[in-house]
Structures are given as structure tokens and as C-alpha cells.
Amino acid sequence: MNSDVQIAGDPLAIPHLLPPVPAHPATVAGFAGLARSIAADRAAWAPLVRYDATTRWYHRLRTGPGYEVWLLSWVPGQGSGRHDHGASSGVLSVLEGELTEHVAGGPRTLTAGAQRVFAPGYVHEVVNDALTPAVSLHVYFPGLTNMPMHPSQTTDAGATTAPPAIPAA
């Protein structure tokens, strides 16, 4: 007696019967969804996290066609410096702890679960102003090739403020 596989053939061997596998997300919402799905898989990323008191720790977690995913840790007081991401857009997700994003409109506190998306040329500084370590996930598309630094501005009172926003070209 013949089995169904012998009669019809292995369905996995017939590519035209399978749905196409997307090469990568095609929209900002797709990349934000990718970040959420990676963040939800704590068992995959949590064992990789390391903390370094001398510099921010980072690990490239994944690459795909036209994008890359980075895992970063931040001990209290560590910051990125004011920068943009060149030609890359991005998604920043806080996985653990709390980070402060300094932008032209003022500081924003980002707690675990918070997500920010940004376009090329978006200038910000990310700092761990809290008393506990933080972990964040960063998706860049296309992959990050340039991260120009920007000077901070100081007010008469000595507080650091964001430089004016760079208009999108």
C-alpha cells in the first residue's frame, strides 16, 4: 500500500506550494515588529548580556539583507554621546532598566518595553541616568556604517541641551 507521501510527493520538496519567506521586513513597522519579537525571546538574548564599567558593551545579535540588530548594555552613568546614524534608520527598544534619550525637544525617559523609531539624520544622545544597569536592542536599516558625533550645547546655567534638529534632506 502506498503512503500519501509516495503518491503525492513530499510537500516540503515542492517550493511553489510553500509561502514565500520574506528576505527582511519592508517597512518601519516591520522592523519595529522584528525588534519586539527579538525582545520577547528573552532566553535568546539575556545570557549574552555583559556589563563593562569602562565602556558600553555591545554585541551584534543578528544580520539580514539590509539590516543588523545590536544588543547593548549600559551601567549607570554610561552614555552614547550626541550622534546620528548616518544613512540608517533605526529602532531602539529598551529591554531592561531605564534610559534617557536627549533630543532637541528635551529629555525622554525610556523604560523597559519602550520603543523609539528614527530616520536618517536623527540626532540624539542616550544615557543611563538611573541607578541600575539597562539593556537595549537596536535595529538599523540599512546596517550601520557611520555614526557621526555632534557637539553638545551648554546653556548659561551650565545645563547641556540638544543642538537644533537637522532637517531631513
PDB file of C-alpha atoms in Angstrom:
ATOM      1  CA  MET A   1       0.000   0.000   0.000  1.00  0.00           C
ATOM      2  CA  ASN A   2       1.317   3.451  -0.925  1.00  0.00           C
ATOM      3  CA  SER A   3       1.542   6.285   1.570  1.00  0.00           C
ATOM      4  CA  ASP A   4       0.314   9.784   0.807  1.00  0.00           C
ATOM      5  CA  VAL A   5       3.939  10.950   0.548  1.00  0.00           C
ATOM      6  CA  GLN A   6       4.694   8.238  -2.010  1.00  0.00           C
ATOM      7  CA  ILE A   7       1.626   9.197  -4.038  1.00  0.00           C
ATOM      8  CA  ALA A   8       1.773  13.000  -3.841  1.00  0.00           C
ATOM      9  CA  GLY A   9       5.442  13.512  -3.048  1.00  0.00           C
ATOM     10  CA  ASP A  10       6.977  15.380  -0.167  1.00  0.00           C
ATOM     11  CA  PRO A  11       5.161  18.745   0.087  1.00  0.00           C
ATOM     12  CA  LEU A  12       8.310  20.341   1.511  1.00  0.00           C
ATOM     13  CA  ALA A  13      10.148  19.398  -1.672  1.00  0.00           C
ATOM     14  CA  ILE A  14       7.731  21.439  -3.776  1.00  0.00           C
ATOM     15  CA  PRO A  15       8.750  25.063  -3.198  1.00  0.00           C
ATOM     16  CA  HIS A  16       5.857  26.526  -5.174  1.00  0.00           C
ATOM     17  CA  LEU A  17       3.430  25.143  -2.555  1.00  0.00           C
ATOM     18  CA  LEU A  18       5.149  26.963   0.306  1.00  0.00           C
ATOM     19  CA  PRO A  19       4.528  30.627   1.114  1.00  0.00           C
ATOM     20  CA  PRO A  20       7.436  32.869   0.171  1.00  0.00           C
ATOM     21  CA  VAL A  21       9.813  33.686   3.002  1.00  0.00           C
ATOM     22  CA  PRO A  22      10.380  37.441   3.208  1.00  0.00           C
ATOM     23  CA  ALA A  23      14.032  38.463   2.896  1.00  0.00           C
ATOM     24  CA  HIS A  24      13.558  41.064   5.629  1.00  0.00           C
ATOM     25  CA  PRO A  25      10.923  43.476   6.864  1.00  0.00           C
ATOM     26  CA  ALA A  26       9.970  46.019   4.231  1.00  0.00           C
ATOM     27  CA  THR A  27       8.552  48.808   6.418  1.00  0.00           C
ATOM     28  CA  VAL A  28       9.431  50.697   9.582  1.00  0.00           C
ATOM     29  CA  ALA A  29       6.522  48.893  11.266  1.00  0.00           C
ATOM     30  CA  GLY A  30       8.033  45.586  10.128  1.00  0.00           C
ATOM     31  CA  PHE A  31      11.395  46.450  11.679  1.00  0.00           C
ATOM     32  CA  ALA A  32       9.672  47.582  14.885  1.00  0.00           C
ATOM     33  CA  GLY A  33       7.858  44.237  14.916  1.00  0.00           C
ATOM     34  CA  LEU A  34      11.166  42.416  14.393  1.00  0.00           C
ATOM     35  CA  ALA A  35      12.589  44.261  17.407  1.00  0.00           C
ATOM     36  CA  ARG A  36       9.549  43.323  19.515  1.00  0.00           C
ATOM     37  CA  SER A  37       9.800  39.659  18.527  1.00  0.00           C
ATOM     38  CA  ILE A  38      13.515  39.526  19.387  1.00  0.00           C
ATOM     39  CA  ALA A  39      12.861  41.357  22.678  1.00  0.00           C
ATOM     40  CA  ALA A  40      10.150  38.839  23.571  1.00  0.00           C
ATOM     41  CA  ASP A  41      12.632  35.957  23.225  1.00  0.00           C
ATOM     42  CA  ARG A  42      14.497  36.778  26.441  1.00  0.00           C
ATOM     43  CA  ALA A  43      16.019  33.285  26.609  1.00  0.00           C
ATOM     44  CA  ALA A  44      17.887  34.014  23.363  1.00  0.00           C
ATOM     45  CA  TRP A  45      19.451  37.366  24.307  1.00  0.00           C
ATOM     46  CA  ALA A  46      19.669  37.548  28.123  1.00  0.00           C
ATOM     47  CA  PRO A  47      22.536  35.010  28.502  1.00  0.00           C
ATOM     48  CA  LEU A  48      24.629  37.080  26.066  1.00  0.00           C
ATOM     49  CA  VAL A  49      24.493  40.342  28.046  1.00  0.00           C
ATOM     50  CA  ARG A  50      27.703  41.511  29.711  1.00  0.00           C
ATOM     51  CA  TYR A  51      28.331  44.665  31.732  1.00  0.00           C
ATOM     52  CA  ASP A  52      31.536  46.666  31.422  1.00  0.00           C
ATOM     53  CA  ALA A  53      32.219  49.557  33.790  1.00  0.00           C
ATOM     54  CA  THR A  54      34.756  51.142  31.410  1.00  0.00           C
ATOM     55  CA  THR A  55      32.737  51.248  28.176  1.00  0.00           C
ATOM     56  CA  ARG A  56      29.333  50.398  26.805  1.00  0.00           C
ATOM     57  CA  TRP A  57      29.164  46.719  25.921  1.00  0.00           C
ATOM     58  CA  TYR A  58      27.617  45.745  22.579  1.00  0.00           C
ATOM     59  CA  HIS A  59      27.082  42.572  20.584  1.00  0.00           C
ATOM     60  CA  ARG A  60      25.803  42.175  17.034  1.00  0.00           C
ATOM     61  CA  LEU A  61      22.907  39.792  17.572  1.00  0.00           C
ATOM     62  CA  ARG A  62      21.699  39.305  14.025  1.00  0.00           C
ATOM     63  CA  THR A  63      22.223  40.457  10.462  1.00  0.00           C
ATOM     64  CA  GLY A  64      19.958  40.109   7.482  1.00  0.00           C
ATOM     65  CA  PRO A  65      19.708  41.518   3.998  1.00  0.00           C
ATOM     66  CA  GLY A  66      19.826  45.249   4.558  1.00  0.00           C
ATOM     67  CA  TYR A  67      19.676  45.319   8.357  1.00  0.00           C
ATOM     68  CA  GLU A  68      21.517  44.451  11.560  1.00  0.00           C
ATOM     69  CA  VAL A  69      20.473  44.006  15.185  1.00  0.00           C
ATOM     70  CA  TRP A  70      22.647  45.039  18.151  1.00  0.00           C
ATOM     71  CA  LEU A  71      22.320  44.266  21.851  1.00  0.00           C
ATOM     72  CA  LEU A  72      23.812  46.899  24.212  1.00  0.00           C
ATOM     73  CA  SER A  73      24.251  47.152  27.958  1.00  0.00           C
ATOM     74  CA  TRP A  74      24.571  50.351  29.944  1.00  0.00           C
ATOM     75  CA  VAL A  75      25.816  50.646  33.514  1.00  0.00           C
ATOM     76  CA  PRO A  76      24.730  53.756  35.446  1.00  0.00           C
ATOM     77  CA  GLY A  77      26.311  56.890  34.019  1.00  0.00           C
ATOM     78  CA  GLN A  78      27.228  55.449  30.607  1.00  0.00           C
ATOM     79  CA  GLY A  79      26.062  57.308  27.518  1.00  0.00           C
ATOM     80  CA  SER A  80      26.396  57.285  23.767  1.00  0.00           C
ATOM     81  CA  GLY A  81      27.421  60.885  23.197  1.00  0.00           C
ATOM     82  CA  ARG A  82      25.308  63.049  20.880  1.00  0.00           C
ATOM     83  CA  HIS A  83      25.207  61.360  17.478  1.00  0.00           C
ATOM     84  CA  ASP A  84      23.159  60.386  14.459  1.00  0.00           C
ATOM     85  CA  HIS A  85      23.195  57.149  12.450  1.00  0.00           C
ATOM     86  CA  GLY A  86      24.267  58.400   9.040  1.00  0.00           C
ATOM     87  CA  ALA A  87      22.101  56.954   6.269  1.00  0.00           C
ATOM     88  CA  SER A  88      20.499  54.367   8.559  1.00  0.00           C
ATOM     89  CA  SER A  89      17.026  54.419  10.064  1.00  0.00           C
ATOM     90  CA  GLY A  90      16.568  52.597  13.317  1.00  0.00           C
ATOM     91  CA  VAL A  91      14.503  51.153  16.108  1.00  0.00           C
ATOM     92  CA  LEU A  92      15.642  51.488  19.731  1.00  0.00           C
ATOM     93  CA  SER A  93      13.954  49.183  22.261  1.00  0.00           C
ATOM     94  CA  VAL A  94      14.663  49.188  25.995  1.00  0.00           C
ATOM     95  CA  LEU A  95      14.729  45.596  27.235  1.00  0.00           C
ATOM     96  CA  GLU A  96      15.685  46.132  30.888  1.00  0.00           C
ATOM     97  CA  GLY A  97      16.155  49.134  33.104  1.00  0.00           C
ATOM     98  CA  GLU A  98      15.701  52.741  32.095  1.00  0.00           C
ATOM     99  CA  LEU A  99      17.459  55.013  29.604  1.00  0.00           C
ATOM    100  CA  THR A 100      17.162  58.737  28.957  1.00  0.00           C
ATOM    101  CA  GLU A 101      17.094  59.941  25.367  1.00  0.00           C
ATOM    102  CA  HIS A 102      18.194  63.562  24.972  1.00  0.00           C
ATOM    103  CA  VAL A 103      16.770  65.187  21.838  1.00  0.00           C
ATOM    104  CA  ALA A 104      16.114  68.728  20.612  1.00  0.00           C
ATOM    105  CA  GLY A 105      12.669  68.727  22.273  1.00  0.00           C
ATOM    106  CA  GLY A 106      14.072  67.775  25.674  1.00  0.00           C
ATOM    107  CA  PRO A 107      14.830  64.527  27.506  1.00  0.00           C
ATOM    108  CA  ARG A 108      12.611  61.444  27.294  1.00  0.00           C
ATOM    109  CA  THR A 109      12.700  58.644  29.838  1.00  0.00           C
ATOM    110  CA  LEU A 110      12.504  55.227  28.182  1.00  0.00           C
ATOM    111  CA  THR A 111      11.610  52.331  30.463  1.00  0.00           C
ATOM    112  CA  ALA A 112      11.606  48.599  29.727  1.00  0.00           C
ATOM    113  CA  GLY A 113       9.251  47.946  26.827  1.00  0.00           C
ATOM    114  CA  ALA A 114       9.624  51.442  25.340  1.00  0.00           C
ATOM    115  CA  GLN A 115      10.440  51.662  21.664  1.00  0.00           C
ATOM    116  CA  ARG A 116      11.599  54.589  19.518  1.00  0.00           C
ATOM    117  CA  VAL A 117      11.938  54.702  15.744  1.00  0.00           C
ATOM    118  CA  PHE A 118      14.066  57.235  13.918  1.00  0.00           C
ATOM    119  CA  ALA A 119      15.019  58.295  10.408  1.00  0.00           C
ATOM    120  CA  PRO A 120      18.456  59.036   8.956  1.00  0.00           C
ATOM    121  CA  GLY A 121      19.955  62.217  10.397  1.00  0.00           C
ATOM    122  CA  TYR A 122      18.055  61.956  13.710  1.00  0.00           C
ATOM    123  CA  VAL A 123      20.350  63.416  16.391  1.00  0.00           C
ATOM    124  CA  HIS A 124      20.134  62.135  19.948  1.00  0.00           C
ATOM    125  CA  GLU A 125      22.116  61.072  22.977  1.00  0.00           C
ATOM    126  CA  VAL A 126      21.194  58.038  25.051  1.00  0.00           C
ATOM    127  CA  VAL A 127      22.309  57.880  28.699  1.00  0.00           C
ATOM    128  CA  ASN A 128      21.698  55.598  31.637  1.00  0.00           C
ATOM    129  CA  ASP A 129      20.795  58.204  34.266  1.00  0.00           C
ATOM    130  CA  ALA A 130      19.313  55.534  36.551  1.00  0.00           C
ATOM    131  CA  LEU A 131      20.985  53.746  39.448  1.00  0.00           C
ATOM    132  CA  THR A 132      20.641  50.273  37.881  1.00  0.00           C
ATOM    133  CA  PRO A 133      22.019  48.764  34.643  1.00  0.00           C
ATOM    134  CA  ALA A 134      19.982  48.813  31.432  1.00  0.00           C
ATOM    135  CA  VAL A 135      19.869  46.696  28.270  1.00  0.00           C
ATOM    136  CA  SER A 136      18.697  47.885  24.862  1.00  0.00           C
ATOM    137  CA  LEU A 137      18.149  46.430  21.405  1.00  0.00           C
ATOM    138  CA  HIS A 138      18.936  48.436  18.260  1.00  0.00           C
ATOM    139  CA  VAL A 139      17.836  47.577  14.720  1.00  0.00           C
ATOM    140  CA  TYR A 140      19.481  49.571  11.920  1.00  0.00           C
ATOM    141  CA  PHE A 141      18.368  49.529   8.289  1.00  0.00           C
ATOM    142  CA  PRO A 142      20.406  49.634   6.221  1.00  0.00           C
ATOM    143  CA  GLY A 143      23.126  48.289   8.511  1.00  0.00           C
ATOM    144  CA  LEU A 144      25.020  50.929  10.454  1.00  0.00           C
ATOM    145  CA  THR A 145      28.106  52.124   8.582  1.00  0.00           C
ATOM    146  CA  ASN A 146      28.512  55.618  10.026  1.00  0.00           C
ATOM    147  CA  MET A 147      27.706  57.235  13.375  1.00  0.00           C
ATOM    148  CA  PRO A 148      28.716  60.902  13.215  1.00  0.00           C
ATOM    149  CA  MET A 149      29.161  62.556  16.598  1.00  0.00           C
ATOM    150  CA  HIS A 150      27.665  66.005  17.295  1.00  0.00           C
ATOM    151  CA  PRO A 151      28.808  68.554  19.868  1.00  0.00           C
ATOM    152  CA  SER A 152      26.621  69.193  22.883  1.00  0.00           C
ATOM    153  CA  GLN A 153      25.442  72.714  23.611  1.00  0.00           C
ATOM    154  CA  THR A 154      25.653  74.277  27.074  1.00  0.00           C
ATOM    155  CA  THR A 155      23.270  76.926  28.400  1.00  0.00           C
ATOM    156  CA  ASP A 156      24.309  79.866  30.601  1.00  0.00           C
ATOM    157  CA  ALA A 157      23.185  77.799  33.606  1.00  0.00           C
ATOM    158  CA  GLY A 158      25.586  75.017  32.577  1.00  0.00           C
ATOM    159  CA  ALA A 159      22.916  72.510  31.531  1.00  0.00           C
ATOM    160  CA  THR A 160      23.542  70.515  28.377  1.00  0.00           C
ATOM    161  CA  THR A 161      20.931  70.911  25.653  1.00  0.00           C
ATOM    162  CA  ALA A 162      20.413  69.364  22.271  1.00  0.00           C
ATOM    163  CA  PRO A 163      21.657  71.115  19.145  1.00  0.00           C
ATOM    164  CA  PRO A 164      18.962  72.223  16.704  1.00  0.00           C
ATOM    165  CA  ALA A 165      17.382  69.364  14.768  1.00  0.00           C
ATOM    166  CA  ILE A 166      18.975  68.619  11.423  1.00  0.00           C
ATOM    167  CA  PRO A 167      16.362  68.996   8.692  1.00  0.00           C
ATOM    168  CA  ALA A 168      15.843  65.924   6.533  1.00  0.00           C
ATOM    169  CA  ALA A 169      17.144  66.343   3.021  1.00  0.00           C
TER     170      ALA A 169
END
